[in-house]
Coordinates of C-alpha atoms and ligand atoms in Angstrom, one line a residue:
X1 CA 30.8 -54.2 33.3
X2 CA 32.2 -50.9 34.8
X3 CA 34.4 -50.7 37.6
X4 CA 31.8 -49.0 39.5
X5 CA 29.2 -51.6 39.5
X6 CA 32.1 -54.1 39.5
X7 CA 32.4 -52.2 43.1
X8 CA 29.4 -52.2 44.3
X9 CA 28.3 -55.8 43.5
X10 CA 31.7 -56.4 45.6
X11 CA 30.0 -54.2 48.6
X12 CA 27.1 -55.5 48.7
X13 CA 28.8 -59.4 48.7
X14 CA 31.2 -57.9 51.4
X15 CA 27.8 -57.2 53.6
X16 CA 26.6 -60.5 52.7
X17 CA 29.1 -62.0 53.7
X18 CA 29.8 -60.4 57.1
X19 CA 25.9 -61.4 58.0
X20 CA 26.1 -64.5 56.4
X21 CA 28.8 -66.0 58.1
X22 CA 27.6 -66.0 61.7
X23 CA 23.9 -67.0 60.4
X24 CA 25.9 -69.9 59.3
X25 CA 27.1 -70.6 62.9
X26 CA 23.4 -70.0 64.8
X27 CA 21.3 -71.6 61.9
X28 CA 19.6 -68.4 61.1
X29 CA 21.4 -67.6 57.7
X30 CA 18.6 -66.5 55.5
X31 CA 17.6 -63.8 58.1
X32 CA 20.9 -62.2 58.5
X33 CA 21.1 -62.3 54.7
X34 CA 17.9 -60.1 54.6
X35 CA 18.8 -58.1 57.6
X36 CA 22.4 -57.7 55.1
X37 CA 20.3 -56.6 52.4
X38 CA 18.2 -54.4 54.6
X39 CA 21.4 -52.4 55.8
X40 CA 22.6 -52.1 52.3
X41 CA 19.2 -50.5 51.3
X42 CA 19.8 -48.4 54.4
X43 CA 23.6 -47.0 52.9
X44 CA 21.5 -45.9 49.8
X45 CA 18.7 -44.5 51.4
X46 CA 21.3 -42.4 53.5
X47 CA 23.4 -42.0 50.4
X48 CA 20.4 -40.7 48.2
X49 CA 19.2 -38.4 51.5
X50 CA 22.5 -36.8 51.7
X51 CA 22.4 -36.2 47.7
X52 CA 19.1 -34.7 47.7
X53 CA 19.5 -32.1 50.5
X54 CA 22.6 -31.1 48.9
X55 CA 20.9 -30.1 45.6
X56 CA 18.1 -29.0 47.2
X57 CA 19.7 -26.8 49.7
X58 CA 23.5 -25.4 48.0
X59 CA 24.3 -27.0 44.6
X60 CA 27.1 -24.5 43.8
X61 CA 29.0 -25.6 47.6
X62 CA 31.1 -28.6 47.1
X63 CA 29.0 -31.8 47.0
X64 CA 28.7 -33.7 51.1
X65 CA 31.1 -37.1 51.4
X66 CA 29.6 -40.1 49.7
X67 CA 30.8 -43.6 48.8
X68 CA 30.5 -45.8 46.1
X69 CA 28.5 -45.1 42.9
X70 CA 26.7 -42.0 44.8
X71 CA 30.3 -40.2 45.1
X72 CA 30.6 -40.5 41.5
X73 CA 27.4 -39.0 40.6
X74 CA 27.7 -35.8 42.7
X75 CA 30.9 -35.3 40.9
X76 CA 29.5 -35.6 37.9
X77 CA 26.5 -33.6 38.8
X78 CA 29.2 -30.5 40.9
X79 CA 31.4 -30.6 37.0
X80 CA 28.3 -30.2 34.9
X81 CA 27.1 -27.8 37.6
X82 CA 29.9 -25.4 37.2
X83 CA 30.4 -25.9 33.4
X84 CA 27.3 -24.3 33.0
X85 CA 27.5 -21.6 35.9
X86 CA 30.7 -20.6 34.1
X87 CA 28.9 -20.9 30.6
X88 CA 25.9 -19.2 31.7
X89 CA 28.7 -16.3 33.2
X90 CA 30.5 -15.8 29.9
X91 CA 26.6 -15.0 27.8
X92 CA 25.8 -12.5 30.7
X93 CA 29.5 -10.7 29.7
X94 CA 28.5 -11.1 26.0
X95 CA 24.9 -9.7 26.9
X96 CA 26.2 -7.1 29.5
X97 CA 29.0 -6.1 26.4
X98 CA 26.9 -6.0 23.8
X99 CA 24.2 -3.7 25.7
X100 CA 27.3 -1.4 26.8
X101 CA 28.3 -1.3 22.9
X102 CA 24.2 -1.0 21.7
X103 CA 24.2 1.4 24.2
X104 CA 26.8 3.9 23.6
X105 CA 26.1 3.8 19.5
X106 CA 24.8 7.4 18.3
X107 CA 21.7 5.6 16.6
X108 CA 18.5 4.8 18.7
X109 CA 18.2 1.0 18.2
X110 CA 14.9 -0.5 20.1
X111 CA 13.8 -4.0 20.3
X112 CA 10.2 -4.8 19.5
X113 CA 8.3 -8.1 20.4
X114 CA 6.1 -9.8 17.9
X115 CA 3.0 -7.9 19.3
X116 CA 4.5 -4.6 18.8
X117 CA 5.5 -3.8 21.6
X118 CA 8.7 -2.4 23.5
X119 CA 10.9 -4.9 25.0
X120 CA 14.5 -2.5 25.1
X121 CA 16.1 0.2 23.9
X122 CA 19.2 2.0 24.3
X123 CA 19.7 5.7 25.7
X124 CA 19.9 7.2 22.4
X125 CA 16.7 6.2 21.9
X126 CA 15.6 7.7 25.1
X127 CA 16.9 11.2 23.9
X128 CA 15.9 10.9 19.9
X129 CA 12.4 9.1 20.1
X130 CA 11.5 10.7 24.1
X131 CA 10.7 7.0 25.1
X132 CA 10.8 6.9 29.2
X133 CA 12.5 3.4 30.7
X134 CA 10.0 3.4 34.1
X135 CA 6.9 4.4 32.0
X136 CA 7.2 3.1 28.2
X137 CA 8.2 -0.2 28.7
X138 CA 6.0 -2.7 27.3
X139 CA 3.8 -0.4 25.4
X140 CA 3.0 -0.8 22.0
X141 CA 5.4 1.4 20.0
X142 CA 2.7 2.9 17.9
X143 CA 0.7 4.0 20.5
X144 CA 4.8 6.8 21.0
X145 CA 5.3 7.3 17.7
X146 CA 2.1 8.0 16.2
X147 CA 2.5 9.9 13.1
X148 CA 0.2 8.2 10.4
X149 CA 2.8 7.4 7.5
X150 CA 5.2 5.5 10.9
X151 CA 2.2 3.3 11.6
X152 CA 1.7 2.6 7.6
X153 CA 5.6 1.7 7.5
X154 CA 5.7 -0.1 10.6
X155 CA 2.4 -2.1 9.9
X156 CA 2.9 -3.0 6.5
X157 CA 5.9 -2.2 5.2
X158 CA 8.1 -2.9 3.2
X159 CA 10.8 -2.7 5.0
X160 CA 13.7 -2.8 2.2
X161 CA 13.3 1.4 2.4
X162 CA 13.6 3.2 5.3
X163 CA 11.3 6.0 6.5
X164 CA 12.4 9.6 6.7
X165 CA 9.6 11.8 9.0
X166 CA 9.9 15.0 10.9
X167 CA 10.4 14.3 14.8
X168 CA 7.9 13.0 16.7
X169 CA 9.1 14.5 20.0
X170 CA 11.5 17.2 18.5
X171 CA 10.0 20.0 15.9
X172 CA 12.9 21.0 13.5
X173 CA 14.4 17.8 13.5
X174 CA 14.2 14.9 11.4
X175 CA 14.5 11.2 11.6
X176 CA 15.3 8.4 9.3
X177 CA 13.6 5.0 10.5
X178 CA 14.7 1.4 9.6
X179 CA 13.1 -1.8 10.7
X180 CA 14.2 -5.2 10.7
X181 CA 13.0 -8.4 11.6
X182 CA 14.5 -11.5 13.3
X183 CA 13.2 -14.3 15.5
X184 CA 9.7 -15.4 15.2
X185 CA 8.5 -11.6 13.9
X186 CA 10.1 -9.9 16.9
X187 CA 11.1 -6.4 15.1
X188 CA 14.0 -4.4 15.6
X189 CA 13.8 -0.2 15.1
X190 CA 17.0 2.1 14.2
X191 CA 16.5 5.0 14.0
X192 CA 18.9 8.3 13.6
X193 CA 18.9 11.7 13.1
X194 CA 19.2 12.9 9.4
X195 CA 18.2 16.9 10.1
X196 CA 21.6 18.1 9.0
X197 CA 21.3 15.8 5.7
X198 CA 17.9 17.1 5.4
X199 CA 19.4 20.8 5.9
X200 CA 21.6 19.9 3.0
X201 CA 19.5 18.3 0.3
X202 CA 17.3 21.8 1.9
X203 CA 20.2 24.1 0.5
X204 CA 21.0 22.1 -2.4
X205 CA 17.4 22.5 -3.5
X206 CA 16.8 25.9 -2.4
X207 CA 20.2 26.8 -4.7
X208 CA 19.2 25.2 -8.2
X209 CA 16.2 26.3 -7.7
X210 CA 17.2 29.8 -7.1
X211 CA 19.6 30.0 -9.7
X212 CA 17.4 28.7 -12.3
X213 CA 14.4 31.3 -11.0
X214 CA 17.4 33.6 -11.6
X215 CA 18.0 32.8 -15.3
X216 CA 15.3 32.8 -16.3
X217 CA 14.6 36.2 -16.8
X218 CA 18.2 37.0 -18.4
X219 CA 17.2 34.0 -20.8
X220 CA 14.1 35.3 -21.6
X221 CA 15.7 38.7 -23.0
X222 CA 18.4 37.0 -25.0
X223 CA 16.1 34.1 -26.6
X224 CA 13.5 37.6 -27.7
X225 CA 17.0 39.5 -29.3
X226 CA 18.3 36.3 -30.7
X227 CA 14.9 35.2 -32.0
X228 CA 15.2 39.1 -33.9
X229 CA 18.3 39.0 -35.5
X230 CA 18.0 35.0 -36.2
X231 CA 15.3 36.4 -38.4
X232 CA 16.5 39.7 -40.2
X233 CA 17.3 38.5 -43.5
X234 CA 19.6 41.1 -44.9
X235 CA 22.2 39.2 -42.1
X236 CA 25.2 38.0 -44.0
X237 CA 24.8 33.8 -44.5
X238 CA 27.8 33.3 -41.9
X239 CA 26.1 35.8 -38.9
X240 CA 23.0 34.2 -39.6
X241 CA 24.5 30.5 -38.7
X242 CA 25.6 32.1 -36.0
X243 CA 22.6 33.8 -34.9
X244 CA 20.6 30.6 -35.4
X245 CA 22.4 28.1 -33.7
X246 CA 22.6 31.0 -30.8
X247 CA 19.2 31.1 -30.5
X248 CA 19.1 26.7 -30.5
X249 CA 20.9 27.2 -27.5
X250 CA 19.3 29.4 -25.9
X251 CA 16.6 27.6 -26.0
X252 CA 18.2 24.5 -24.6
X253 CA 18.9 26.3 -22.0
X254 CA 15.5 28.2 -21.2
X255 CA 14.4 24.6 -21.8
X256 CA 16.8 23.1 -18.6
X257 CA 15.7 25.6 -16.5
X258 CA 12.2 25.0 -17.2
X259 CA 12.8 21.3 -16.5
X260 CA 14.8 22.2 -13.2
X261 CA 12.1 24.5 -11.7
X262 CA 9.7 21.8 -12.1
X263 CA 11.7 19.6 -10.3
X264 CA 12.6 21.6 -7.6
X265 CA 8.7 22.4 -7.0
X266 CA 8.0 18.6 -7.5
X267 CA 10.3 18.0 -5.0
X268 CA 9.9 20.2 -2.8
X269 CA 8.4 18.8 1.0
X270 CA 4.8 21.1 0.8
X271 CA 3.7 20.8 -2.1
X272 CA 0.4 19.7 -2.3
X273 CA -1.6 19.7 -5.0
X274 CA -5.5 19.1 -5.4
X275 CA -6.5 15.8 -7.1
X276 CA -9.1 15.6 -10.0
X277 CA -10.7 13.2 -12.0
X278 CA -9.2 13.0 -15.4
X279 CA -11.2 12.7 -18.6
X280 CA -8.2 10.5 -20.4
X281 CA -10.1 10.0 -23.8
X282 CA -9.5 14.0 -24.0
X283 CA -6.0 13.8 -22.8
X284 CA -4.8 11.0 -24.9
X285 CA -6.0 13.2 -28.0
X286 CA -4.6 16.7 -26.9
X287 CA -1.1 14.4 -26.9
X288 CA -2.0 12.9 -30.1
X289 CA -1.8 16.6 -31.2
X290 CA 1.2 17.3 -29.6
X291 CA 3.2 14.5 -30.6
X292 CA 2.3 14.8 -34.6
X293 CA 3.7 18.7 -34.2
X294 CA 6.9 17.6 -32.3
X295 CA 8.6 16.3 -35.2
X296 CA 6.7 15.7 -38.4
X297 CA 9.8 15.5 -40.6
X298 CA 10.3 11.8 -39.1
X299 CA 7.0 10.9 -40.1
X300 CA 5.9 8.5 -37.4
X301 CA 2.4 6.8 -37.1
X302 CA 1.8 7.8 -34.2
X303 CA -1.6 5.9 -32.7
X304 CA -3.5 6.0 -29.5
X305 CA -5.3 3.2 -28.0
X306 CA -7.7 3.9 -25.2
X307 CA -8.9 0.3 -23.8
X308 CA -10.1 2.0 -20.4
X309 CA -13.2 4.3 -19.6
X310 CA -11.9 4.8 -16.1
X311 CA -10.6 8.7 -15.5
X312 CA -7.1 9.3 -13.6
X313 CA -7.2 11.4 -10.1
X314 CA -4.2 13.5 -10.4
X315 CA -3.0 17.0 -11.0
X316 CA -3.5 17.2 -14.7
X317 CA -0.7 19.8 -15.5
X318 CA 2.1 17.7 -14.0
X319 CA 0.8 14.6 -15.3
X320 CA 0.6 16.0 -18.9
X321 CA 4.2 17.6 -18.7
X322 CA 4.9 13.6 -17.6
X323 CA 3.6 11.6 -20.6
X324 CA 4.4 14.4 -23.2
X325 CA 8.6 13.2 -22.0
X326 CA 7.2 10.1 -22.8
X327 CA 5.9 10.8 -25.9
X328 CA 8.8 13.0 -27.0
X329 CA 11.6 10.8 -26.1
X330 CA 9.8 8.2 -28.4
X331 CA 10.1 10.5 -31.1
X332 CA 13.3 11.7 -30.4
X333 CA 14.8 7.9 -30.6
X334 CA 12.8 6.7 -32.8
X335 CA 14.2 6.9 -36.2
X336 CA 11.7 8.1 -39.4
X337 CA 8.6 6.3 -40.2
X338 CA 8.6 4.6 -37.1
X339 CA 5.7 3.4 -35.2
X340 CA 4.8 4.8 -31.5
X341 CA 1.9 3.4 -29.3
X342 CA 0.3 6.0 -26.7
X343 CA -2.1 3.2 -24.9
X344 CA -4.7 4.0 -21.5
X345 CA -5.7 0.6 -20.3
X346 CA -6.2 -1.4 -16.5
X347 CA -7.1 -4.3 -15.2
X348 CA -8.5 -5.3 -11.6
X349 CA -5.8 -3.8 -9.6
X350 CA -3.7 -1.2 -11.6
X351 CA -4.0 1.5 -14.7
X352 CA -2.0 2.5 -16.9
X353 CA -0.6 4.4 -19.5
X354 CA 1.9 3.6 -22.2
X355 CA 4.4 4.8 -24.2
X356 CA 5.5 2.1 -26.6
X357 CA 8.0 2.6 -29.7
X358 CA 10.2 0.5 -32.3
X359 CA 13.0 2.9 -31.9
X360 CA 17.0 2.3 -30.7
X361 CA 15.8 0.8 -27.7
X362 CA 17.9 0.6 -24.9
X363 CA 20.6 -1.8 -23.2
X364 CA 20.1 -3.3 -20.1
X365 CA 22.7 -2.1 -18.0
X366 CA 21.1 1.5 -18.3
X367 CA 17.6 0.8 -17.5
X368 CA 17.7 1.0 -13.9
X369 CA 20.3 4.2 -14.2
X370 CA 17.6 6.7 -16.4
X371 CA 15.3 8.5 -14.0
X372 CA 18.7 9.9 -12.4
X373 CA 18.8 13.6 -13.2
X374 CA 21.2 14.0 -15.9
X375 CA 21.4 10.4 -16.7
X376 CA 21.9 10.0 -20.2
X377 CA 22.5 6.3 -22.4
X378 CA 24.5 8.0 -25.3
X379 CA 25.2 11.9 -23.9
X380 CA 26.3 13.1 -27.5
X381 CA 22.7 12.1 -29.3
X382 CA 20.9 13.3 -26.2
X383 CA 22.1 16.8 -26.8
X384 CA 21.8 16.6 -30.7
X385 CA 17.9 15.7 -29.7
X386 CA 18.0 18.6 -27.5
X387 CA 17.2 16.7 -24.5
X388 CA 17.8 18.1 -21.1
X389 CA 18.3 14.5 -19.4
X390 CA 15.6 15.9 -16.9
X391 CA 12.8 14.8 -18.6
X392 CA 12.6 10.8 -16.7
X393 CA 13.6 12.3 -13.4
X394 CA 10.7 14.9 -13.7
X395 CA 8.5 11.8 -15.0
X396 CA 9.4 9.7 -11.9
X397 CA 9.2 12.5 -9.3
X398 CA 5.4 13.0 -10.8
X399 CA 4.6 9.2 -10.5
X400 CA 5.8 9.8 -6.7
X401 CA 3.2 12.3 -6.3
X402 CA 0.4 10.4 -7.8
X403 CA 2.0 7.2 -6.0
X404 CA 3.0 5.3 -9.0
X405 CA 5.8 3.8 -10.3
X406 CA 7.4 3.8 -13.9
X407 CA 8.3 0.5 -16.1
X408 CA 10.9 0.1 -18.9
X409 CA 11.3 -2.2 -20.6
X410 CA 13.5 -1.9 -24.1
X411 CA 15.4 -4.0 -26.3
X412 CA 18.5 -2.3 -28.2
X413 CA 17.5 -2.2 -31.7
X414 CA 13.8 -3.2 -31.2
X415 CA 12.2 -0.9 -29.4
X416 CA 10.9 0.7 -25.8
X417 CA 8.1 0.6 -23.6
X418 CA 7.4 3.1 -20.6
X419 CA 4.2 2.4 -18.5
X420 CA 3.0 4.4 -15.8
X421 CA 1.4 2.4 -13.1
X422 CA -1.1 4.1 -11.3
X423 CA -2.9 2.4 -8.2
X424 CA -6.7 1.2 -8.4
X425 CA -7.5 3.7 -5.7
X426 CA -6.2 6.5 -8.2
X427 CA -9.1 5.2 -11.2
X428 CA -12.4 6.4 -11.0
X429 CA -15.5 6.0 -13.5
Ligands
ADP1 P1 16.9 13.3 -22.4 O1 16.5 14.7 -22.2 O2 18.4 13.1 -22.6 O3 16.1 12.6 -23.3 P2 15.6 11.8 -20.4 O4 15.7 11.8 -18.9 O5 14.2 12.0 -20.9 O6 16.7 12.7 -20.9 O7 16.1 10.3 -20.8 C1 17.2 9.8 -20.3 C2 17.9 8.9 -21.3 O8 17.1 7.7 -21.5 C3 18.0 9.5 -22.7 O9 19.2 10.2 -22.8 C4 18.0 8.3 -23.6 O10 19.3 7.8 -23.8 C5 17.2 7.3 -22.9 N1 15.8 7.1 -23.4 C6 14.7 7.7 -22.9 N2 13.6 7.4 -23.7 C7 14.1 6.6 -24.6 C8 13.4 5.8 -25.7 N3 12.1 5.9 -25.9 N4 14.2 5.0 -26.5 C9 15.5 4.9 -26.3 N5 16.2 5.6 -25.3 C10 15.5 6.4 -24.5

């Protein structure tokens, strides 16, 4: 038994007692005991009052003077009381810091409820994204930002890549988006400014291609004199080595530029090209052609299966250029009498088109490295293939126009495959 109850069973015998005794004397014992228990009930009533007007009307003042078991419990009640005042005082500092923090960061960072719409945001965001405190608040954030490809992102995703778009409420400026969610799909944007990266990757693609639209011309006049004295016979045997591996080079080189203009225009933000319907039956044979003329020293069977009637929407030219690196990179590391597989197939959702060969293949730890410009597995047979180490780049930067993606799989020593993936929105009959 606790002290406390041990105290108040003594009380209320004490009262007893006192009432008891001169019952005992007048014969009237059992009424005084009740009027005793009645006065005791009284103490509590008034105890429990007293307790009750206190919470109701000041909890954080000191609690009123009580006795007994009712003391004890508006201690307990007053400590409790101000653990958590001084609890709840130290998250409002944490809140009130990391707002102040949130707040001075460069980036816009805005918090978005599950129905997507704007809970906070932070000053930056008020000067990047134009979003008003008084006015915004609570508005779905699609409704302020409403460029098309934003809604697409913020809708559905994914959200492992960010978003790079032109301003909404600044021209000439441009934004990188990144969404994140936490809690129970509550979202949160960040979004900064990227316009003097974008300037950047501007100049650096403005140079390259500038230079190469440069050299092209020079390179054009020494391939035509190289080409003439490569072929004048009366050349002594040394000159004409010299001449012929002269005019090789030159042609690597015409053939980088060529691969670096195409890039450049690939990349570059307006293009837009008009989309039509692809006969790939035709296609699939004019690269049939092309490939048996590449290289037919090595011998290759080269065959083409067509297991789809369905045509491609895309820009044919660019597409072409695409599966001919395909083809030719097959041949190129492939070695002699191999066998290469140019395939058009689909299924329900997805086309594609296949470039499949028994060559070197490739080890793993490069595959996710070779659409980077330059990227090269083995640089010194690249170059005696003649390769530029453009051609995957210029094969990827296609499949983004025609939103697809590429596939590799290779096995060293067994052999590659390279599928284009094209969406079922990009097949037609
Ligand atoms: P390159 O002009 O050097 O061929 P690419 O961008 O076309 O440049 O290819 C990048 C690298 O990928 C090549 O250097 C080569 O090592 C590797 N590669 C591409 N296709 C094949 C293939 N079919 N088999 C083996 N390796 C390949």
């Amino acid at each position: 038994m606790t002290t406390l109850l041990k105290q108040e069973l003594l009380r209320l015998a004490y009262i007893l007692l006192v009432f008891a005794i001169p019952g005992w004397f007048f014969h009237i014992s059992l009424q005084l005991v009740f009027l005793g228990l009645l006065v005791y009930l009284g103490l509590h009533l008034r105890s429990l009052h007293k307790l009750h007007h206190w919470l109701k009307a000041n909890p954080t003042e000191p609690p009123p003077e009580l006795s007994g078991i009712w003391e004890d419990i508006a201690d307990n009640i007053f400590r409790l009381q101000k653990e958590e005042l001084k609890a709840k005082q130290n998250l409002l500092g944490i809140i009130a810091r990391a707002r102040t923090s949130v707040s001075a960061l460069e980036e816009a960072v805005v918090l978005i409820d599950s129905q997507g719409n704007l809970e906070w945001w932070n000053s930056a965001a008020e000067k990047l994204l134009g979003f008003k405190s008084d006015i915004d608040i609570g508005k779905p954030i699609i409704n302020l930002i409403r460029d098309p490809s934003f809604i697409r992102y913020f809708e559905h995703g994914p959200y492992t890549e960010g978003l790079r778009l032109p301003s909404w409420s600044q021209p000439n400026r441009y934004v990188q988006y990144e969404v994140t969610r936490f809690g129970q799909n509550d979202r949160l944007l960040i979004a900064y400014d990227i316009t003097r990266l974008h300037q950047l990757e501007q100049i650096r693609k403005d140079f390259v291609a500038n230079v190469s639209h440069e050299l092209r011309t020079p390179l054009t006049v020494l391939s035509g004199y190289l080409e003439t004295f490569a072929s004048n016979e009366e050349l002594p045997p040394k000159w004409a080595r010299a001449f012929k591996q002269m005019e090789q080079q030159a042609t690597r080189m015409s053939n980088l530029v060529n691969d670096l203009l195409m890039l450049s225009r690939l990349e570059s933000d307006n293009i837009k090209q008009e989309h039509k319907a692809i006969n790939m039956t035709h296609l699939l044979e004019q690269l049939r052609l092309d490939a048996q003329a590449y290289d037919p020293e090595k011998q290759h069977a080269i065959l083409v299966n067509i297991d789809s009637p369905l045509r491609l929407l895309g820009t044919e030219n660019d597409l072409r250029s695409a599966f001919l690196n395909l083809i030719t990179n097959a041949i190129k590391y492939t070695p002699a009498c191999g066998a290469i597989t140019i395939r058009w197939s689909n299924d329900e959702k997805y086309g594609y088109f296949s470039v499949q060969d028994n060559g070197i293949g490739i080890e793993p730890q490069h595959i996710p490295r070779l659409t980077e410009r330059f990227y090269r597995v083995d640089a010194a047979r690249s170059s005696a293939t003649g390769g530029t180490g453009l051609g995957l780049a210029i094969v990827k930067h296609v499949l983004l126009q025609h939103k697809g993606i590429l596939n590799i799989n290779s096995k060293p020593n067994i052999g590659s495959t390279f599928t284009c993936v094209f969406a079922r929105e990009s097949l037609v009959d």
